[in-house]
Amino acid sequence: MSAQTPASESSAPAAAPRPRLLTGDTPTGQLHIGHYVGSVRRRVELQDTHESYILLANMHAFTTRAEDPDGIRRDTIEIVRDYLAMGLDPEKCAIFVQTEVPAISELTFLFSMLLPFNRVMRNPTLKDELQVKGLAETYSFGFPLYAVGQTADILAFRAHSVPVGEDQIPHIELTREVARRFNQLYCGVDPHAEDEEHESLGGVFPVPTADVGSVGRLVGTDGVNKMSKSLGNTIFVTDTPKQIRKKIGGIYTGRQSMTEPGDVGNALFDYVRTFIPDPERVAELERRYAAGDDIGDGHVKVEVAEAIAELLEPMKERRAKYEGNDDAILEILRDGCIRANRLAEETLALAKDAARLKYFDRELRYV
Ligand code: TRP
């Protein structure tokens, strides 16, 4: 049998289809190093092994900034510059704009019928946002809807994997529930089926998993909260070494002297472990700090700041190539949107067919 296998087949077996991933960001401003270590770095690795779709959640940005459409548009373009700077390759992944993929909105409406309202409101990430952003009684109807929309972002691409930061896990859990429910209701998948079996049992949607990077959450330079633009505790790709030194210098540790035994669980040492690439150096710094072995916080801070500046240097160079050139960015987005729609339209047709909503075939194209 094997002797008859043609040479071409044995030397180059048909490649198995790559697993698909979808992830994205809400354009709320420039990306910072928290985004990089929390998720973009992982995407850069995965773009070689996965069919990758990266979404700019510009509709979601309207949940908190509906009065600033120009700002949202500007940030949407700016974030692509940061992606390219951080190493995402538009040849390898489709980078696209949420609102240019209508299948997402259509699926959002359908999925919103499959989720109890109370279930959506129990989402701890939504609750946190309401609190942190002080939205209390003033949030829009669309605010909780965005969580449903996120399930559609993911499922429109029948993604298997969703690389995200830790704070997004509740959204992925909601997505898994929608996928299971849809497959059970409309595709005849048995309620006791394992998640991994849904596709092979005829479900339209795989039940996706969250892929949380090794640093799920980077503490901000305030040393307390998650790094977040709205809290002003960030380091941006575009920051100069001087700005970085200043920001890192501001991390409060409460330690008084070079000989005081320090707490290596503090925010400064989170940075040491995240950004100093040499594990032996990290271990050495930890040992000396914990022992109060003649090592000042200022010293550690300088070393951390240098490591971050070094990491950002090649990113800045890449970013500079696209500075002031919005047309090049739009071209990348256009290509990404075309690829995204190809898949999302196919998914929508399958979903509509399953839910008995499909009457006609349709085609979508940009002119
Ligand atoms: N909610 C995410 C954030 O603010 C962005 C996002 C929107 C997303 N849709 C997504 C992330 C789908 C992963 C998958 O960071």
CSV table of C-alpha atoms and ligand atoms in Angstrom, one decimal:
chain,number,residue,atom,x,y,z
A,1,MET,CA,0.0,0.0,0.0
A,2,SER,CA,2.6,2.5,1.1
A,3,ALA,CA,4.8,1.6,-1.8
A,4,GLN,CA,2.1,2.8,-4.2
A,5,THR,CA,1.8,6.2,-2.5
A,6,PRO,CA,2.9,8.8,-5.1
A,7,ALA,CA,6.1,10.6,-4.1
A,8,SER,CA,4.4,13.9,-4.2
A,9,GLU,CA,1.8,12.8,-1.7
A,10,SER,CA,4.2,11.3,0.8
A,11,SER,CA,6.6,14.2,0.8
A,12,ALA,CA,3.9,16.8,0.9
A,13,PRO,CA,0.7,15.6,2.5
A,14,ALA,CA,-2.3,17.8,2.1
A,15,ALA,CA,-2.0,20.3,4.9
A,16,ALA,CA,-4.8,19.9,7.5
A,17,PRO,CA,-6.9,23.0,7.6
A,18,ARG,CA,-5.5,25.4,10.2
A,19,PRO,CA,-7.6,26.1,13.3
A,20,ARG,CA,-9.2,29.6,13.1
A,21,LEU,CA,-8.7,32.3,15.6
A,22,LEU,CA,-10.5,35.6,16.1
A,23,THR,CA,-9.7,38.3,18.4
A,24,GLY,CA,-9.7,42.1,18.5
A,25,ASP,CA,-9.7,45.4,20.4
A,26,THR,CA,-12.0,48.2,21.0
A,27,PRO,CA,-10.4,51.4,19.5
A,28,THR,CA,-10.2,53.5,22.6
A,29,GLY,CA,-6.7,55.0,21.9
A,30,GLN,CA,-3.2,53.9,21.1
A,31,LEU,CA,-2.2,50.4,22.2
A,32,HIS,CA,0.1,50.1,25.1
A,33,ILE,CA,2.6,47.5,26.4
A,34,GLY,CA,-0.2,46.0,28.5
A,35,HIS,CA,-2.0,45.1,25.2
A,36,TYR,CA,1.3,43.8,23.8
A,37,VAL,CA,2.2,41.4,26.6
A,38,GLY,CA,-1.5,40.6,27.3
A,39,SER,CA,-2.5,39.6,23.9
A,40,VAL,CA,-0.8,41.0,20.8
A,41,ARG,CA,2.5,39.2,21.4
A,42,ARG,CA,0.5,35.9,21.5
A,43,ARG,CA,-1.3,36.8,18.2
A,44,VAL,CA,2.0,37.4,16.5
A,45,GLU,CA,3.1,33.9,17.5
A,46,LEU,CA,-0.2,32.4,16.4
A,47,GLN,CA,-0.5,34.0,13.0
A,48,ASP,CA,1.9,31.4,11.8
A,49,THR,CA,-0.2,28.4,12.9
A,50,HIS,CA,-3.7,29.7,12.7
A,51,GLU,CA,-6.0,31.2,10.1
A,52,SER,CA,-6.2,34.6,11.9
A,53,TYR,CA,-8.9,37.3,12.0
A,54,ILE,CA,-8.3,40.5,13.9
A,55,LEU,CA,-11.2,42.7,14.5
A,56,LEU,CA,-11.5,46.4,15.3
A,57,ALA,CA,-14.5,46.7,17.5
A,58,ASN,CA,-15.5,50.2,16.3
A,59,MET,CA,-19.2,49.7,17.0
A,60,HIS,CA,-18.4,48.7,20.5
A,61,ALA,CA,-16.5,51.9,20.9
A,62,PHE,CA,-19.9,53.7,20.5
A,63,THR,CA,-21.1,52.2,23.8
A,64,THR,CA,-19.1,54.8,25.7
A,65,ARG,CA,-18.1,57.3,23.0
A,66,ALA,CA,-21.1,57.8,20.7
A,67,GLU,CA,-20.5,61.6,20.8
A,68,ASP,CA,-17.0,61.2,19.4
A,69,PRO,CA,-17.2,59.4,16.0
A,70,ASP,CA,-14.1,61.2,14.7
A,71,GLY,CA,-12.1,60.0,17.6
A,72,ILE,CA,-13.3,56.5,17.1
A,73,ARG,CA,-12.4,56.6,13.5
A,74,ARG,CA,-8.9,58.0,14.2
A,75,ASP,CA,-8.3,55.4,16.9
A,76,THR,CA,-9.3,52.6,14.5
A,77,ILE,CA,-6.7,53.6,12.1
A,78,GLU,CA,-4.1,54.3,14.8
A,79,ILE,CA,-4.5,50.9,16.3
A,80,VAL,CA,-3.6,49.2,13.0
A,81,ARG,CA,-0.4,51.2,13.0
A,82,ASP,CA,0.3,49.7,16.5
A,83,TYR,CA,-0.6,46.2,15.3
A,84,LEU,CA,1.9,46.5,12.4
A,85,ALA,CA,4.5,47.9,14.8
A,86,MET,CA,4.0,45.0,17.2
A,87,GLY,CA,4.5,42.5,14.5
A,88,LEU,CA,1.1,41.5,13.1
A,89,ASP,CA,1.5,40.7,9.4
A,90,PRO,CA,-1.4,41.6,7.1
A,91,GLU,CA,-0.4,38.8,4.8
A,92,LYS,CA,-0.9,36.3,7.6
A,93,CYS,CA,-3.9,37.7,9.3
A,94,ALA,CA,-7.0,39.6,8.1
A,95,ILE,CA,-7.2,42.8,10.0
A,96,PHE,CA,-10.7,44.3,9.6
A,97,VAL,CA,-13.4,46.7,10.8
A,98,GLN,CA,-16.4,45.3,12.7
A,99,THR,CA,-18.9,47.6,11.0
A,100,GLU,CA,-17.8,46.6,7.5
A,101,VAL,CA,-18.9,43.0,8.2
A,102,PRO,CA,-22.7,43.2,8.3
A,103,ALA,CA,-23.1,39.5,9.1
A,104,ILE,CA,-21.9,40.3,12.6
A,105,SER,CA,-24.8,42.7,13.3
A,106,GLU,CA,-27.2,40.2,11.9
A,107,LEU,CA,-26.0,37.4,14.1
A,108,THR,CA,-26.0,39.7,17.1
A,109,PHE,CA,-29.7,40.3,16.7
A,110,LEU,CA,-30.4,36.5,16.4
A,111,PHE,CA,-28.1,35.6,19.3
A,112,SER,CA,-29.7,38.2,21.5
A,113,MET,CA,-32.8,36.1,21.4
A,114,LEU,CA,-30.9,33.0,22.6
A,115,LEU,CA,-29.7,34.6,25.8
A,116,PRO,CA,-31.7,35.6,28.9
A,117,PHE,CA,-31.3,39.3,29.6
A,118,ASN,CA,-30.3,38.4,33.2
A,119,ARG,CA,-27.6,36.1,32.0
A,120,VAL,CA,-26.0,38.9,30.0
A,121,MET,CA,-26.2,41.3,33.0
A,122,ARG,CA,-24.5,38.8,35.2
A,123,ASN,CA,-21.3,39.1,33.1
A,124,PRO,CA,-18.7,40.3,35.6
A,125,THR,CA,-16.7,42.2,33.0
A,126,LEU,CA,-19.8,44.2,32.1
A,127,LYS,CA,-20.4,44.9,35.8
A,128,ASP,CA,-16.8,46.0,36.3
A,129,GLU,CA,-17.0,48.4,33.3
A,130,LEU,CA,-20.2,49.9,34.6
A,131,GLN,CA,-18.4,50.6,37.9
A,132,VAL,CA,-14.9,51.6,36.6
A,133,LYS,CA,-16.3,53.9,33.9
A,134,GLY,CA,-18.9,55.3,36.3
A,135,LEU,CA,-21.8,54.5,33.9
A,136,ALA,CA,-24.2,53.5,36.8
A,137,GLU,CA,-27.7,54.5,35.7
A,138,THR,CA,-26.7,56.2,32.4
A,139,TYR,CA,-25.6,53.3,30.3
A,140,SER,CA,-27.2,52.8,26.9
A,141,PHE,CA,-29.4,49.9,25.8
A,142,GLY,CA,-26.5,49.0,23.5
A,143,PHE,CA,-24.1,48.7,26.4
A,144,PRO,CA,-25.1,45.2,27.5
A,145,LEU,CA,-25.8,44.4,23.8
A,146,TYR,CA,-22.1,44.7,23.0
A,147,ALA,CA,-21.5,41.6,25.0
A,148,VAL,CA,-23.9,39.7,22.8
A,149,GLY,CA,-22.2,41.4,19.8
A,150,GLN,CA,-18.9,40.0,20.9
A,151,THR,CA,-20.3,36.5,20.8
A,152,ALA,CA,-21.2,37.3,17.1
A,153,ASP,CA,-17.8,38.7,16.4
A,154,ILE,CA,-16.3,35.4,17.4
A,155,LEU,CA,-18.9,33.0,16.0
A,156,ALA,CA,-19.2,34.7,12.6
A,157,PHE,CA,-15.8,33.4,12.0
A,158,ARG,CA,-16.5,30.0,13.6
A,159,ALA,CA,-13.3,30.6,15.5
A,160,HIS,CA,-11.8,27.8,17.5
A,161,SER,CA,-9.5,29.9,19.6
A,162,VAL,CA,-9.8,33.4,21.0
A,163,PRO,CA,-6.6,34.9,22.3
A,164,VAL,CA,-7.5,37.5,24.9
A,165,GLY,CA,-6.5,39.0,28.2
A,166,GLU,CA,-7.9,37.5,31.3
A,167,ASP,CA,-10.7,40.2,31.7
A,168,GLN,CA,-12.3,38.9,28.5
A,169,ILE,CA,-12.9,35.4,29.8
A,170,PRO,CA,-16.6,36.1,30.8
A,171,HIS,CA,-17.3,37.2,27.2
A,172,ILE,CA,-15.8,34.0,25.9
A,173,GLU,CA,-17.9,32.0,28.3
A,174,LEU,CA,-21.0,33.7,27.0
A,175,THR,CA,-19.9,32.9,23.5
A,176,ARG,CA,-19.5,29.3,24.4
A,177,GLU,CA,-23.1,29.3,25.7
A,178,VAL,CA,-24.5,30.8,22.6
A,179,ALA,CA,-22.6,28.3,20.4
A,180,ARG,CA,-23.9,25.4,22.4
A,181,ARG,CA,-27.4,26.7,22.5
A,182,PHE,CA,-27.6,27.5,18.8
A,183,ASN,CA,-26.2,24.1,17.8
A,184,GLN,CA,-28.6,22.3,20.1
A,185,LEU,CA,-31.7,24.3,19.0
A,186,TYR,CA,-31.1,24.4,15.3
A,187,CYS,CA,-28.6,21.8,14.4
A,188,GLY,CA,-29.8,18.8,16.4
A,189,VAL,CA,-26.6,18.6,18.5
A,190,ASP,CA,-27.3,16.5,21.6
A,191,PRO,CA,-27.4,18.6,24.8
A,192,HIS,CA,-25.0,16.1,26.4
A,193,ALA,CA,-22.4,16.4,23.6
A,194,GLU,CA,-18.9,17.4,24.5
A,195,ASP,CA,-17.8,20.8,23.4
A,196,GLU,CA,-15.2,19.5,21.1
A,197,GLU,CA,-17.8,17.3,19.3
A,198,HIS,CA,-20.2,20.1,18.3
A,199,GLU,CA,-18.8,20.7,14.8
A,200,SER,CA,-18.4,17.0,14.0
A,201,LEU,CA,-22.0,16.4,15.1
A,202,GLY,CA,-23.3,19.0,12.6
A,203,GLY,CA,-23.3,22.1,14.7
A,204,VAL,CA,-22.7,25.3,12.7
A,205,PHE,CA,-20.4,26.7,15.5
A,206,PRO,CA,-17.4,25.2,17.2
A,207,VAL,CA,-17.4,25.9,20.9
A,208,PRO,CA,-14.5,28.3,21.1
A,209,THR,CA,-11.9,28.5,23.8
A,210,ALA,CA,-10.1,31.5,25.3
A,211,ASP,CA,-6.4,31.5,24.9
A,212,VAL,CA,-5.0,33.7,27.7
A,213,GLY,CA,-1.5,34.9,27.2
A,214,SER,CA,1.2,34.3,29.9
A,215,VAL,CA,0.6,37.8,31.2
A,216,GLY,CA,-3.2,38.0,31.4
A,217,ARG,CA,-3.1,41.3,33.2
A,218,LEU,CA,-0.3,43.8,33.4
A,219,VAL,CA,-0.6,46.2,36.3
A,220,GLY,CA,-0.4,49.8,35.3
A,221,THR,CA,2.4,52.2,36.3
A,222,ASP,CA,0.2,53.3,39.2
A,223,GLY,CA,1.1,49.9,40.7
A,224,VAL,CA,-2.6,49.2,41.5
A,225,ASN,CA,-5.0,49.0,38.6
A,226,LYS,CA,-4.8,47.1,35.3
A,227,MET,CA,-2.9,49.1,32.7
A,228,SER,CA,-5.6,51.0,30.9
A,229,LYS,CA,-5.6,54.2,28.8
A,230,SER,CA,-8.6,55.6,30.7
A,231,LEU,CA,-6.6,55.4,33.9
A,232,GLY,CA,-3.6,57.2,32.6
A,233,ASN,CA,-1.2,54.5,33.9
A,234,THR,CA,0.1,53.2,30.5
A,235,ILE,CA,3.3,53.0,28.5
A,236,PHE,CA,2.8,53.4,24.7
A,237,VAL,CA,4.8,52.0,21.9
A,238,THR,CA,5.5,55.6,20.9
A,239,ASP,CA,6.9,56.6,24.3
A,240,THR,CA,10.5,57.8,24.3
A,241,PRO,CA,13.1,56.1,26.6
A,242,LYS,CA,12.9,59.2,28.8
A,243,GLN,CA,9.2,59.0,29.1
A,244,ILE,CA,9.5,55.3,29.9
A,245,ARG,CA,12.1,56.0,32.7
A,246,LYS,CA,9.8,58.6,34.2
A,247,LYS,CA,6.8,56.4,34.2
A,248,ILE,CA,8.6,53.4,35.6
A,249,GLY,CA,10.3,55.7,38.1
A,250,GLY,CA,6.8,56.6,39.4
A,251,ILE,CA,5.9,53.0,40.4
A,252,TYR,CA,5.3,53.2,44.1
A,253,THR,CA,6.8,50.4,46.2
A,254,GLY,CA,7.0,51.9,49.7
A,255,ARG,CA,10.5,50.5,50.2
A,256,GLN,CA,12.8,52.9,52.1
A,257,SER,CA,16.4,51.8,51.6
A,258,MET,CA,18.8,49.5,49.6
A,259,THR,CA,19.1,47.1,52.5
A,260,GLU,CA,15.4,46.8,53.4
A,261,PRO,CA,14.2,43.3,52.4
A,262,GLY,CA,11.8,44.0,49.5
A,263,ASP,CA,8.6,42.3,48.4
A,264,VAL,CA,9.1,40.6,45.0
A,265,GLY,CA,5.4,40.3,44.7
A,266,ASN,CA,5.1,44.1,44.2
A,267,ALA,CA,4.2,45.8,40.9
A,268,LEU,CA,7.8,46.7,40.1
A,269,PHE,CA,8.7,43.0,40.1
A,270,ASP,CA,5.8,42.2,37.9
A,271,TYR,CA,7.6,44.4,35.5
A,272,VAL,CA,10.9,42.8,36.1
A,273,ARG,CA,9.5,39.4,35.4
A,274,THR,CA,7.5,40.6,32.3
A,275,PHE,CA,10.1,42.7,30.6
A,276,ILE,CA,13.6,41.5,31.6
A,277,PRO,CA,14.3,38.8,29.0
A,278,ASP,CA,17.1,36.9,30.8
A,279,PRO,CA,15.6,34.6,33.5
A,280,GLU,CA,18.9,34.4,35.3
A,281,ARG,CA,19.0,38.1,35.7
A,282,VAL,CA,15.4,38.1,36.9
A,283,ALA,CA,16.2,35.4,39.5
A,284,GLU,CA,19.3,37.4,40.7
A,285,LEU,CA,17.3,40.6,41.0
A,286,GLU,CA,14.6,38.8,43.0
A,287,ARG,CA,17.1,37.2,45.3
A,288,ARG,CA,18.9,40.4,46.1
A,289,TYR,CA,15.8,42.5,46.4
A,290,ALA,CA,14.1,40.0,48.8
A,291,ALA,CA,17.3,39.9,50.9
A,292,GLY,CA,17.8,43.7,50.8
A,293,ASP,CA,21.3,42.9,49.4
A,294,ASP,CA,22.4,46.4,48.5
A,295,ILE,CA,19.9,47.1,45.8
A,296,GLY,CA,17.8,50.2,45.4
A,297,ASP,CA,14.4,50.5,43.8
A,298,GLY,CA,15.9,53.1,41.5
A,299,HIS,CA,18.4,50.6,40.3
A,300,VAL,CA,15.8,48.1,39.4
A,301,LYS,CA,13.6,50.7,37.8
A,302,VAL,CA,16.4,51.8,35.5
A,303,GLU,CA,16.9,48.2,34.4
A,304,VAL,CA,13.2,47.7,33.8
A,305,ALA,CA,12.9,50.9,31.8
A,306,GLU,CA,15.9,49.9,29.6
A,307,ALA,CA,14.4,46.5,28.9
A,308,ILE,CA,11.1,48.1,27.9
A,309,ALA,CA,12.8,50.7,25.7
A,310,GLU,CA,14.7,47.9,23.9
A,311,LEU,CA,11.5,46.0,23.3
A,312,LEU,CA,9.9,49.0,21.8
A,313,GLU,CA,12.7,50.2,19.6
A,314,PRO,CA,12.0,47.9,16.6
A,315,MET,CA,8.3,48.5,17.0
A,316,LYS,CA,8.8,52.3,16.7
A,317,GLU,CA,10.9,51.7,13.5
A,318,ARG,CA,8.1,49.7,12.0
A,319,ARG,CA,5.5,52.2,13.1
A,320,ALA,CA,7.4,55.1,11.5
A,321,LYS,CA,6.9,53.5,8.1
A,322,TYR,CA,3.2,54.0,8.2
A,323,GLU,CA,3.3,57.4,9.9
A,324,GLY,CA,1.1,59.9,8.1
A,325,ASN,CA,0.1,57.4,5.5
A,326,ASP,CA,-3.6,56.6,6.2
A,327,ASP,CA,-4.1,55.3,2.6
A,328,ALA,CA,-1.7,52.4,3.2
A,329,ILE,CA,-3.6,51.5,6.4
A,330,LEU,CA,-7.0,51.7,4.6
A,331,GLU,CA,-5.7,49.4,1.9
A,332,ILE,CA,-4.8,46.8,4.6
A,333,LEU,CA,-8.2,47.2,6.2
A,334,ARG,CA,-10.0,46.9,2.9
A,335,ASP,CA,-8.2,43.7,2.1
A,336,GLY,CA,-8.9,42.4,5.6
A,337,CYS,CA,-12.6,43.3,5.3
A,338,ILE,CA,-12.9,41.4,2.0
A,339,ARG,CA,-11.4,38.3,3.5
A,340,ALA,CA,-13.5,38.6,6.7
A,341,ASN,CA,-16.7,39.0,4.8
A,342,ARG,CA,-16.0,36.0,2.7
A,343,LEU,CA,-16.0,33.8,5.8
A,344,ALA,CA,-18.6,35.7,7.8
A,345,GLU,CA,-21.1,35.6,4.9
A,346,GLU,CA,-20.6,31.9,4.6
A,347,THR,CA,-21.3,31.5,8.3
A,348,LEU,CA,-24.3,33.7,8.2
A,349,ALA,CA,-25.8,31.6,5.4
A,350,LEU,CA,-25.2,28.4,7.3
A,351,ALA,CA,-26.7,29.9,10.5
A,352,LYS,CA,-29.8,31.3,8.7
A,353,ASP,CA,-30.3,28.0,7.0
A,354,ALA,CA,-30.2,26.1,10.3
A,355,ALA,CA,-32.6,28.6,11.9
A,356,ARG,CA,-34.9,28.4,8.9
A,357,LEU,CA,-34.3,32.1,8.1
A,358,LYS,CA,-32.7,31.7,4.7
A,359,TYR,CA,-34.9,32.5,1.8
A,360,PHE,CA,-32.4,33.6,-0.9
A,361,ASP,CA,-28.7,33.4,-1.6
A,362,ARG,CA,-26.9,36.8,-1.5
A,363,GLU,CA,-23.5,38.2,-2.3
A,364,LEU,CA,-21.8,41.1,-0.6
A,365,ARG,CA,-19.1,43.2,-2.2
A,366,TYR,CA,-17.5,46.6,-1.9
A,367,VAL,CA,-17.5,48.9,-4.9
B,1,TRP,N1,-14.1,43.5,24.1
B,1,TRP,C1,-12.7,43.5,23.6
B,1,TRP,C2,-11.9,44.5,24.3
B,1,TRP,O1,-12.4,45.6,24.6
B,1,TRP,C3,-12.6,43.7,22.1
B,1,TRP,C4,-13.4,42.7,21.3
B,1,TRP,C5,-14.5,42.9,20.6
B,1,TRP,C6,-13.0,41.3,21.2
B,1,TRP,N2,-14.9,41.8,20.0
B,1,TRP,C7,-14.0,40.8,20.3
B,1,TRP,C8,-12.0,40.5,21.7
B,1,TRP,C9,-14.0,39.4,20.0
B,1,TRP,C10,-12.0,39.2,21.3
B,1,TRP,C11,-13.0,38.6,20.5
B,1,TRP,O2,-10.8,44.3,24.5
